[in-house]
Amino acid sequence: MTTTTRVAPPTITPRAPRSPAPRRRASAVLVATWVGCLAVLAFWWQGASPAVAAAPGGALMSVGELAGLLASFLVCAQVLLIARVPWFERSVGFDRLVAWHRSLGTTVVLLVVTHVALMIVGGALLDQVTVWAEVPSVLRTQPYLWWALIGTVLFLAVGVSSARLARQRLRYEAWFAIHLTIYAGIFLAFFHQIAGGTHFVASPWARVAWILLYSATAGAILVWRVVLPLLDHRALQLRVSAVVPEGRGLVSVWLTGAGLSRLHARAGQHLLVRFVSRGHLGTAHPYSLSMVPTDDRLRLTIGALGDHSAAVAGLRPGTRVQVEGPFGRFTADRATTHQVLLVGGGAGIGPVRALAEDLVLRGHEVVVVHRAHTADGLALAGEFTPSARLRYVPVPGRRALLGYDPLAPAHLRGLVPDIAARDVFVCGPEAMITTVVRSARALGVPASAIHREEIG
């Protein structure tokens, strides 16, 4: 498809001020986490024994107890971030919640390791034995520490498997199975603290507070990740109605159901999708909507980026589907101007296509830049019907063959001369997003007007 000429030059309108409410709510989540950490610190300080802390070994063990308490509190916060609690998702956004979850995961693992190391070294100093002799001694005299040992091993396994290098080598299904063991690790650590933690043995009120914290966390997981998705699955009766090949490595999966409006899904968002079929039932994967959903059908356009997504092409019509969500803030209501630039590549063209439809329906003037390595990779190109409100710009070709990067500042400005006056939405592989964001900033687009969604 060739680039069309705009019927009339757009009227440049001032950017609408961004509502500060989401930023305030995101700050509230961070503040609550810090307040919780300070409360844990105060609880530890109140229960610390001056006599024990006077000796070097006792001081090390006391600090080790603090590390354990903080790790236990933060792991609850970490789990709550990805418990699919709607208020968190609307306040912060799913991508940022996942990023915070990962950052907290690193912190929790470091605190757990610190706790174990300080408790062993401090105990060895108090008992006047070697570190190697201290470990079997405490395991023999304090049987509940075996639970803590197993829990620590599970925490370390999850931490190592979540490292970037390990994630690149592990299949998603293997990583997910390892990740699930963290719930057993959390339970074992909790049981160890309640049964033998210095601060809890002496204080029934502390035990009650800790039990309530963990019970509330477990309740949130059960409600929003198990019970409600099962109820939605029963009500929506989602099934695969068709699997349609699109461009190279891309297929569209059409789903039909009843009363899909109750999902309140918007163009540009994604769902966590579980196909009730052999090879798919074990895990749910995030797939973006590629059209504005209706009351009885929706469409996902999926790239073959791994074993699971590649196998989607073999799904049969009639396959039942369970979804969670929707998630994400890559939506039309984030646009602050009348003019919008959408840049999509790979499977990212799915949410871009849905977003273009929604923006045009809202009256925006839209330019879509579609990046692909080859012409047959321009999936859904035929659905971008040129009009006075929509201009479609296909950009196929590998950089090595073109001799330049068509998304570099000079070339992007050639494709969209008025880019500085537009909101920029970009969705696709990480490298492409990085290039577009840098180019847009270099061409005068403010950071607040750049919206991104990474796929693959």
Short mmCIF file of C-alpha atoms in Angstrom, two decimals:
data_model
loop_
_atom_site.label_atom_id
_atom_site.label_comp_id
_atom_site.label_asym_id
_atom_site.label_seq_id
_atom_site.Cartn_x
_atom_site.Cartn_y
_atom_site.Cartn_z
CA MET A 1 0.00 0.00 0.00
CA THR A 2 1.32 3.44 -0.89
CA THR A 3 1.37 6.50 1.31
CA THR A 4 -1.62 8.78 0.76
CA THR A 5 -1.62 12.55 0.75
CA ARG A 6 -3.46 14.29 3.55
CA VAL A 7 -6.64 16.01 2.39
CA ALA A 8 -6.07 19.13 4.46
CA PRO A 9 -3.37 20.26 6.86
CA PRO A 10 -4.36 19.59 10.46
CA THR A 11 -5.06 22.30 12.93
CA ILE A 12 -2.44 22.14 15.68
CA THR A 13 -4.11 22.31 19.05
CA PRO A 14 -2.50 22.84 22.44
CA ARG A 15 -1.73 19.77 24.49
CA ALA A 16 -4.36 19.03 27.11
CA PRO A 17 -2.98 19.01 30.64
CA ARG A 18 -2.39 15.49 31.99
CA SER A 19 -4.50 14.60 35.02
CA PRO A 20 -2.28 14.33 38.09
CA ALA A 21 -4.54 11.67 39.67
CA PRO A 22 -2.71 8.55 38.34
CA ARG A 23 0.63 9.99 39.41
CA ARG A 24 -0.73 10.72 42.89
CA ARG A 25 -2.11 7.20 43.21
CA ALA A 26 1.20 5.69 42.08
CA SER A 27 3.00 7.83 44.66
CA ALA A 28 0.54 6.63 47.29
CA VAL A 29 1.55 3.01 46.59
CA LEU A 30 5.22 3.89 47.06
CA VAL A 31 4.53 5.90 50.20
CA ALA A 32 2.51 3.04 51.70
CA THR A 33 5.41 0.66 51.05
CA TRP A 34 7.90 2.99 52.76
CA VAL A 35 5.55 3.54 55.70
CA GLY A 36 5.25 -0.23 56.07
CA CYS A 37 9.04 -0.58 56.11
CA LEU A 38 9.30 2.10 58.80
CA ALA A 39 6.64 0.31 60.85
CA VAL A 40 8.65 -2.92 60.61
CA LEU A 41 11.77 -1.03 61.67
CA ALA A 42 9.95 0.39 64.72
CA PHE A 43 8.59 -3.06 65.59
CA TRP A 44 12.10 -4.54 65.41
CA TRP A 45 13.59 -1.73 67.51
CA GLN A 46 10.96 -2.11 70.19
CA GLY A 47 11.54 -5.86 70.49
CA ALA A 48 15.34 -5.84 70.25
CA SER A 49 17.08 -6.92 73.46
CA PRO A 50 19.85 -4.49 74.54
CA ALA A 51 21.64 -7.28 76.42
CA VAL A 52 21.85 -9.50 73.34
CA ALA A 53 22.80 -6.63 71.02
CA ALA A 54 25.68 -5.62 73.33
CA ALA A 55 27.84 -8.54 72.15
CA PRO A 56 29.11 -8.59 68.53
CA GLY A 57 27.38 -11.89 67.81
CA GLY A 58 24.12 -10.66 69.29
CA ALA A 59 24.30 -7.43 67.32
CA LEU A 60 24.78 -9.35 64.08
CA MET A 61 21.83 -11.62 64.87
CA SER A 62 19.67 -8.62 65.76
CA VAL A 63 20.40 -6.95 62.41
CA GLY A 64 19.80 -10.31 60.75
CA GLU A 65 16.35 -10.41 62.35
CA LEU A 66 15.63 -6.96 60.93
CA ALA A 67 16.65 -8.15 57.45
CA GLY A 68 14.31 -11.12 57.81
CA LEU A 69 11.40 -8.97 58.94
CA LEU A 70 11.87 -6.52 56.08
CA ALA A 71 12.15 -9.38 53.58
CA SER A 72 8.91 -10.88 54.88
CA PHE A 73 7.03 -7.58 54.66
CA LEU A 74 8.39 -6.72 51.20
CA VAL A 75 7.59 -10.14 49.77
CA CYS A 76 3.94 -9.49 50.70
CA ALA A 77 4.14 -6.11 48.93
CA GLN A 78 5.82 -7.79 45.97
CA VAL A 79 3.06 -10.40 45.66
CA LEU A 80 0.30 -7.79 46.03
CA LEU A 81 1.74 -5.82 43.11
CA ILE A 82 0.99 -8.68 40.71
CA ALA A 83 -2.16 -9.96 42.44
CA ARG A 84 -4.25 -8.26 39.69
CA VAL A 85 -5.85 -5.95 42.26
CA PRO A 86 -7.77 -3.49 40.02
CA TRP A 87 -6.97 -0.37 42.08
CA PHE A 88 -3.23 -1.02 41.81
CA GLU A 89 -3.43 -1.64 38.07
CA ARG A 90 -5.49 1.48 37.38
CA SER A 91 -3.27 3.59 39.63
CA VAL A 92 0.14 2.48 38.43
CA GLY A 93 -0.27 0.54 35.20
CA PHE A 94 0.48 -3.15 34.69
CA ASP A 95 3.93 -2.64 33.12
CA ARG A 96 5.14 -0.47 36.00
CA LEU A 97 3.70 -2.89 38.56
CA VAL A 98 5.67 -5.72 36.96
CA ALA A 99 8.83 -3.57 36.97
CA TRP A 100 8.34 -2.76 40.66
CA HIS A 101 7.67 -6.45 41.34
CA ARG A 102 11.00 -7.39 39.74
CA SER A 103 12.91 -4.70 41.63
CA LEU A 104 11.40 -5.78 44.92
CA GLY A 105 12.26 -9.38 44.07
CA THR A 106 15.95 -8.52 43.91
CA THR A 107 15.68 -6.64 47.21
CA VAL A 108 13.88 -9.52 48.90
CA VAL A 109 16.46 -12.10 47.79
CA LEU A 110 19.33 -9.90 49.03
CA LEU A 111 17.57 -9.39 52.38
CA VAL A 112 16.96 -13.13 52.74
CA VAL A 113 20.63 -13.90 52.04
CA THR A 114 21.67 -11.16 54.50
CA HIS A 115 19.31 -12.55 57.15
CA VAL A 116 20.67 -16.09 56.81
CA ALA A 117 24.32 -15.00 56.74
CA LEU A 118 24.06 -12.71 59.78
CA MET A 119 22.08 -15.23 61.82
CA ILE A 120 24.68 -17.96 61.16
CA VAL A 121 27.75 -15.78 61.72
CA GLY A 122 26.22 -14.10 64.79
CA GLY A 123 25.21 -17.45 66.25
CA ALA A 124 28.69 -18.85 65.67
CA LEU A 125 30.24 -15.91 67.53
CA LEU A 126 27.85 -16.33 70.47
CA ASP A 127 28.39 -20.10 70.66
CA GLN A 128 32.15 -19.71 70.04
CA VAL A 129 32.18 -22.29 67.24
CA THR A 130 33.01 -22.15 63.55
CA VAL A 131 30.39 -21.15 60.99
CA TRP A 132 30.45 -24.69 59.58
CA ALA A 133 29.74 -26.15 63.02
CA GLU A 134 26.96 -23.63 63.75
CA VAL A 135 24.73 -24.72 60.86
CA PRO A 136 24.24 -28.41 61.82
CA SER A 137 24.02 -27.42 65.49
CA VAL A 138 21.06 -25.05 65.06
CA LEU A 139 19.32 -27.40 62.63
CA ARG A 140 19.61 -30.16 65.22
CA THR A 141 18.41 -28.10 68.18
CA GLN A 142 15.80 -25.99 66.37
CA PRO A 143 13.89 -28.30 63.98
CA TYR A 144 11.68 -25.49 62.58
CA LEU A 145 14.80 -24.00 60.96
CA TRP A 146 14.61 -26.78 58.38
CA TRP A 147 11.51 -25.01 57.04
CA ALA A 148 13.50 -21.78 56.83
CA LEU A 149 16.33 -23.59 55.01
CA ILE A 150 13.98 -25.04 52.40
CA GLY A 151 12.24 -21.67 52.01
CA THR A 152 15.59 -19.94 51.51
CA VAL A 153 16.58 -22.43 48.80
CA LEU A 154 13.28 -21.76 47.00
CA PHE A 155 13.79 -17.98 47.24
CA LEU A 156 17.27 -18.33 45.77
CA ALA A 157 16.04 -20.62 42.98
CA VAL A 158 13.37 -18.11 41.97
CA GLY A 159 15.86 -15.23 42.19
CA VAL A 160 18.45 -16.97 40.03
CA SER A 161 15.85 -18.06 37.44
CA SER A 162 14.60 -14.47 37.19
CA ALA A 163 18.03 -13.04 36.36
CA ARG A 164 18.26 -11.71 32.80
CA LEU A 165 20.74 -14.36 31.59
CA ALA A 166 18.67 -17.21 33.03
CA ARG A 167 15.43 -15.82 31.58
CA GLN A 168 17.01 -15.75 28.13
CA ARG A 169 17.94 -19.43 28.38
CA LEU A 170 14.88 -20.83 30.15
CA ARG A 171 11.64 -21.65 28.37
CA TYR A 172 8.79 -19.56 29.75
CA GLU A 173 6.97 -22.66 31.00
CA ALA A 174 10.05 -23.80 32.96
CA TRP A 175 10.58 -20.33 34.41
CA PHE A 176 6.91 -20.11 35.38
CA ALA A 177 7.01 -23.50 37.14
CA ILE A 178 10.06 -22.43 39.15
CA HIS A 179 8.42 -19.09 39.92
CA LEU A 180 5.34 -20.79 41.38
CA THR A 181 7.48 -22.41 44.08
CA ILE A 182 7.89 -18.97 45.66
CA TYR A 183 4.48 -19.43 47.30
CA ALA A 184 5.81 -22.49 49.13
CA GLY A 185 8.91 -20.50 50.09
CA ILE A 186 6.78 -17.66 51.47
CA PHE A 187 4.65 -20.08 53.50
CA LEU A 188 7.72 -21.83 54.96
CA ALA A 189 9.36 -18.52 55.87
CA PHE A 190 6.15 -17.31 57.50
CA PHE A 191 5.79 -20.52 59.50
CA HIS A 192 9.43 -20.28 60.61
CA GLN A 193 8.94 -16.71 61.87
CA ILE A 194 5.71 -17.43 63.76
CA ALA A 195 7.13 -20.60 65.34
CA GLY A 196 10.56 -19.31 66.35
CA GLY A 197 10.98 -15.63 65.60
CA THR A 198 12.20 -13.74 68.67
CA HIS A 199 9.79 -10.86 68.09
CA PHE A 200 6.77 -13.15 67.68
CA VAL A 201 7.33 -15.72 70.42
CA ALA A 202 7.09 -13.03 73.10
CA SER A 203 4.19 -11.05 71.58
CA PRO A 204 0.77 -12.55 70.75
CA TRP A 205 -0.29 -9.22 69.21
CA ALA A 206 2.68 -9.29 66.84
CA ARG A 207 1.75 -12.82 65.76
CA VAL A 208 -1.84 -11.71 65.11
CA ALA A 209 -0.69 -8.70 63.04
CA TRP A 210 1.69 -10.86 61.00
CA ILE A 211 -0.95 -13.52 60.41
CA LEU A 212 -3.40 -10.83 59.22
CA LEU A 213 -0.79 -9.39 56.84
CA TYR A 214 -0.13 -12.77 55.24
CA SER A 215 -3.81 -13.74 55.25
CA ALA A 216 -4.76 -10.52 53.44
CA THR A 217 -2.04 -11.13 50.86
CA ALA A 218 -3.16 -14.71 50.30
CA GLY A 219 -6.76 -13.56 50.10
CA ALA A 220 -5.94 -11.01 47.40
CA ILE A 221 -4.20 -13.70 45.34
CA LEU A 222 -7.09 -16.14 45.70
CA VAL A 223 -9.78 -13.56 44.90
CA TRP A 224 -8.25 -11.73 41.95
CA ARG A 225 -6.11 -14.45 40.42
CA VAL A 226 -8.27 -17.53 40.99
CA VAL A 227 -11.89 -16.94 42.04
CA LEU A 228 -12.83 -13.94 39.87
CA PRO A 229 -11.13 -15.25 36.69
CA LEU A 230 -13.01 -18.56 37.12
CA LEU A 231 -16.30 -16.71 37.60
CA ASP A 232 -15.60 -14.55 34.54
CA HIS A 233 -14.72 -17.66 32.54
CA ARG A 234 -18.04 -19.22 33.43
CA ALA A 235 -19.98 -16.05 32.60
CA LEU A 236 -18.21 -15.06 29.37
CA GLN A 237 -18.03 -18.54 27.80
CA LEU A 238 -15.16 -17.43 25.58
CA ARG A 239 -14.18 -19.73 22.72
CA VAL A 240 -11.88 -19.57 19.72
CA SER A 241 -14.00 -18.94 16.63
CA ALA A 242 -11.20 -18.67 14.05
CA VAL A 243 -7.41 -18.57 13.68
CA VAL A 244 -6.36 -16.42 10.71
CA PRO A 245 -2.76 -16.15 9.40
CA GLU A 246 -1.70 -12.53 8.96
CA GLY A 247 1.84 -11.46 8.02
CA ARG A 248 4.95 -13.54 8.47
CA GLY A 249 4.95 -15.15 11.93
CA LEU A 250 1.64 -13.53 12.95
CA VAL A 251 -1.84 -14.98 13.41
CA SER A 252 -5.09 -13.42 14.56
CA VAL A 253 -7.20 -15.38 17.04
CA TRP A 254 -10.87 -14.43 17.01
CA LEU A 255 -12.78 -15.07 20.23
CA THR A 256 -16.53 -15.08 20.72
CA GLY A 257 -18.49 -14.98 23.96
CA ALA A 258 -21.41 -13.42 25.77
CA GLY A 259 -21.50 -9.99 27.36
CA LEU A 260 -17.86 -9.12 26.67
CA SER A 261 -18.63 -5.49 27.52
CA ARG A 262 -18.37 -6.48 31.20
CA LEU A 263 -14.60 -6.79 30.65
CA HIS A 264 -14.48 -3.03 30.00
CA ALA A 265 -11.56 -3.70 27.64
CA ARG A 266 -10.22 -0.81 25.56
CA ALA A 267 -8.19 -0.71 22.39
CA GLY A 268 -4.47 -0.93 23.15
CA GLN A 269 -4.90 -3.02 26.29
CA HIS A 270 -3.91 -6.64 26.74
CA LEU A 271 -5.40 -9.68 28.40
CA LEU A 272 -3.74 -12.57 30.19
CA VAL A 273 -4.97 -15.46 28.07
CA ARG A 274 -5.12 -19.15 28.91
CA PHE A 275 -6.29 -21.49 26.14
CA VAL A 276 -7.97 -24.55 27.65
CA SER A 277 -6.12 -26.94 25.40
CA ARG A 278 -3.24 -29.38 25.63
CA GLY A 279 0.08 -27.54 25.73
CA HIS A 280 -1.57 -24.24 26.70
CA LEU A 281 -3.43 -24.94 29.94
CA GLY A 282 -0.42 -24.62 32.25
CA THR A 283 0.31 -20.94 31.68
CA ALA A 284 -1.42 -17.67 30.82
CA HIS A 285 0.28 -15.24 28.43
CA PRO A 286 -0.28 -11.52 27.76
CA TYR A 287 -1.79 -10.86 24.32
CA SER A 288 -3.00 -7.47 23.07
CA LEU A 289 -6.32 -6.66 21.48
CA SER A 290 -6.02 -5.85 17.78
CA MET A 291 -9.48 -4.37 17.28
CA VAL A 292 -11.95 -2.39 19.35
CA PRO A 293 -13.85 -5.19 21.15
CA THR A 294 -17.58 -5.61 20.71
CA ASP A 295 -20.15 -7.16 23.03
CA ASP A 296 -19.73 -10.63 21.52
CA ARG A 297 -16.26 -10.85 19.98
CA LEU A 298 -12.68 -9.69 20.26
CA ARG A 299 -9.47 -10.34 18.39
CA LEU A 300 -5.87 -10.97 19.44
CA THR A 301 -3.03 -10.74 16.91
CA ILE A 302 -0.14 -12.85 18.17
CA GLY A 303 3.47 -13.09 17.02
CA ALA A 304 5.40 -16.38 17.12
CA LEU A 305 7.89 -15.18 19.75
CA GLY A 306 8.20 -18.45 21.71
CA ASP A 307 6.95 -22.02 21.94
CA HIS A 308 3.58 -21.04 23.36
CA SER A 309 2.80 -18.20 20.96
CA ALA A 310 4.03 -20.23 17.97
CA ALA A 311 1.67 -23.07 18.93
CA VAL A 312 -1.31 -20.69 18.92
CA ALA A 313 -1.53 -21.14 15.13
CA GLY A 314 -2.60 -24.74 15.74
CA LEU A 315 -5.57 -23.93 17.98
CA ARG A 316 -8.88 -25.36 16.83
CA PRO A 317 -12.17 -23.44 16.67
CA GLY A 318 -14.26 -24.19 19.73
CA THR A 319 -11.29 -24.19 22.12
CA ARG A 320 -12.35 -22.65 25.41
CA VAL A 321 -10.46 -19.57 26.61
CA GLN A 322 -9.95 -18.07 30.06
CA VAL A 323 -8.86 -14.43 30.33
CA GLU A 324 -7.78 -12.06 33.08
CA GLY A 325 -7.78 -8.32 32.71
CA PRO A 326 -7.77 -6.12 30.82
CA PHE A 327 -4.42 -4.53 31.70
CA GLY A 328 -2.35 -1.65 30.40
CA ARG A 329 -2.59 2.09 29.85
CA PHE A 330 -1.63 2.14 26.15
CA THR A 331 -5.01 3.68 25.41
CA ALA A 332 -6.55 6.55 23.48
CA ASP A 333 -7.46 8.57 26.56
CA ARG A 334 -3.77 9.24 27.21
CA ALA A 335 -3.48 11.40 24.07
CA THR A 336 -3.06 15.08 24.93
CA THR A 337 -3.36 16.44 21.37
CA HIS A 338 -5.66 16.16 18.38
CA GLN A 339 -2.80 14.80 16.26
CA VAL A 340 -1.33 11.40 17.06
CA LEU A 341 1.52 9.33 15.62
CA LEU A 342 1.35 5.56 16.07
CA VAL A 343 4.45 3.45 15.39
CA GLY A 344 4.13 -0.33 15.32
CA GLY A 345 6.42 -3.22 14.52
CA GLY A 346 6.13 -7.00 14.71
CA ALA A 347 3.25 -8.14 16.92
CA GLY A 348 3.02 -4.53 18.12
CA ILE A 349 0.97 -3.68 15.05
CA GLY A 350 -2.00 -5.43 16.72
CA PRO A 351 -2.55 -2.93 19.54
CA VAL A 352 -1.57 -0.09 17.17
CA ARG A 353 -4.29 -1.14 14.74
CA ALA A 354 -6.88 -1.23 17.55
CA LEU A 355 -5.69 2.09 18.93
CA ALA A 356 -5.84 3.71 15.47
CA GLU A 357 -9.45 2.61 15.13
CA ASP A 358 -10.36 4.01 18.54
CA LEU A 359 -8.54 7.31 18.00
CA VAL A 360 -10.21 7.89 14.62
CA LEU A 361 -13.62 7.16 16.16
CA ARG A 362 -12.82 9.79 18.81
CA GLY A 363 -12.05 12.36 16.10
CA HIS A 364 -8.23 12.39 16.24
CA GLU A 365 -6.04 12.85 13.16
CA VAL A 366 -3.76 9.80 13.06
CA VAL A 367 -0.58 8.80 11.23
CA VAL A 368 0.45 5.13 11.46
CA VAL A 369 4.09 4.23 10.72
CA HIS A 370 4.33 0.47 10.24
CA ARG A 371 7.84 -0.95 10.48
CA ALA A 372 8.68 -4.45 9.18
CA HIS A 373 11.77 -6.28 7.91
CA THR A 374 9.99 -7.40 4.75
CA ALA A 375 6.89 -6.45 2.80
CA ASP A 376 5.16 -9.73 3.75
CA GLY A 377 5.66 -8.79 7.40
CA LEU A 378 3.23 -5.85 7.10
CA ALA A 379 0.42 -7.66 8.90
CA LEU A 380 -3.04 -6.05 8.97
CA ALA A 381 -1.91 -3.46 6.40
CA GLY A 382 -5.17 -3.80 4.49
CA GLU A 383 -7.14 -2.72 7.56
CA PHE A 384 -5.63 0.78 7.67
CA THR A 385 -8.07 2.38 5.25
CA PRO A 386 -6.74 5.86 4.32
CA SER A 387 -9.05 8.76 5.05
CA ALA A 388 -8.98 12.41 6.02
CA ARG A 389 -8.24 11.27 9.59
CA LEU A 390 -5.88 8.37 8.91
CA ARG A 391 -2.60 8.20 6.99
CA TYR A 392 -0.81 4.86 6.77
CA VAL A 393 2.95 4.75 6.12
CA PRO A 394 4.43 1.27 5.57
CA VAL A 395 8.21 1.12 6.08
CA PRO A 396 9.50 -2.35 5.07
CA GLY A 397 13.16 -3.28 4.69
CA ARG A 398 16.11 -4.25 6.87
CA ARG A 399 18.42 -1.45 7.92
CA ALA A 400 21.43 -3.27 6.46
CA LEU A 401 19.79 -3.33 3.04
CA LEU A 402 18.29 0.15 3.25
CA GLY A 403 21.59 1.66 4.35
CA TYR A 404 19.90 3.74 7.06
CA ASP A 405 17.46 3.46 9.96
CA PRO A 406 14.06 4.81 8.80
CA LEU A 407 13.15 5.54 12.42
CA ALA A 408 16.22 7.72 13.07
CA PRO A 409 15.39 11.40 13.70
CA ALA A 410 16.05 12.78 10.20
CA HIS A 411 14.12 10.00 8.45
CA LEU A 412 11.26 9.94 10.95
CA ARG A 413 10.82 13.70 10.51
CA GLY A 414 10.67 13.10 6.75
CA LEU A 415 7.82 10.63 7.27
CA VAL A 416 5.98 12.82 9.80
CA PRO A 417 7.09 16.48 9.49
CA ASP A 418 4.81 17.71 12.29
CA ILE A 419 5.85 15.03 14.80
CA ALA A 420 6.70 17.64 17.47
CA ALA A 421 3.01 18.60 17.67
CA ARG A 422 1.83 15.01 18.10
CA ASP A 423 1.44 12.45 20.84
CA VAL A 424 3.59 9.44 19.96
CA PHE A 425 2.45 5.90 20.76
CA VAL A 426 4.98 3.14 19.97
CA CYS A 427 4.55 -0.61 20.35
CA GLY A 428 6.88 -3.41 19.31
CA PRO A 429 10.28 -4.90 20.09
CA GLU A 430 12.40 -3.16 22.72
CA ALA A 431 15.11 -2.02 20.29
CA MET A 432 12.55 -0.37 18.00
CA ILE A 433 10.85 1.37 20.92
CA THR A 434 14.19 2.72 22.16
CA THR A 435 14.96 4.15 18.72
CA VAL A 436 11.54 5.78 18.34
CA VAL A 437 11.62 7.30 21.82
CA ARG A 438 15.09 8.77 21.24
CA SER A 439 14.11 10.13 17.85
CA ALA A 440 10.87 11.63 19.12
CA ARG A 441 12.67 13.36 21.99
CA ALA A 442 15.33 14.67 19.58
CA LEU A 443 12.55 16.05 17.36
CA GLY A 444 10.93 18.01 20.18
CA VAL A 445 8.24 15.64 21.49
CA PRO A 446 7.96 16.04 25.30
CA ALA A 447 8.47 12.91 27.37
CA SER A 448 4.91 13.19 28.73
CA ALA A 449 3.54 12.81 25.17
CA ILE A 450 5.42 9.55 24.45
CA HIS A 451 3.58 6.32 25.31
CA ARG A 452 5.18 2.91 24.89
CA GLU A 453 4.25 -0.75 25.06
CA GLU A 454 6.89 -3.45 24.62
CA ILE A 455 6.05 -6.71 22.82
CA GLY A 456 8.70 -9.37 22.30
#
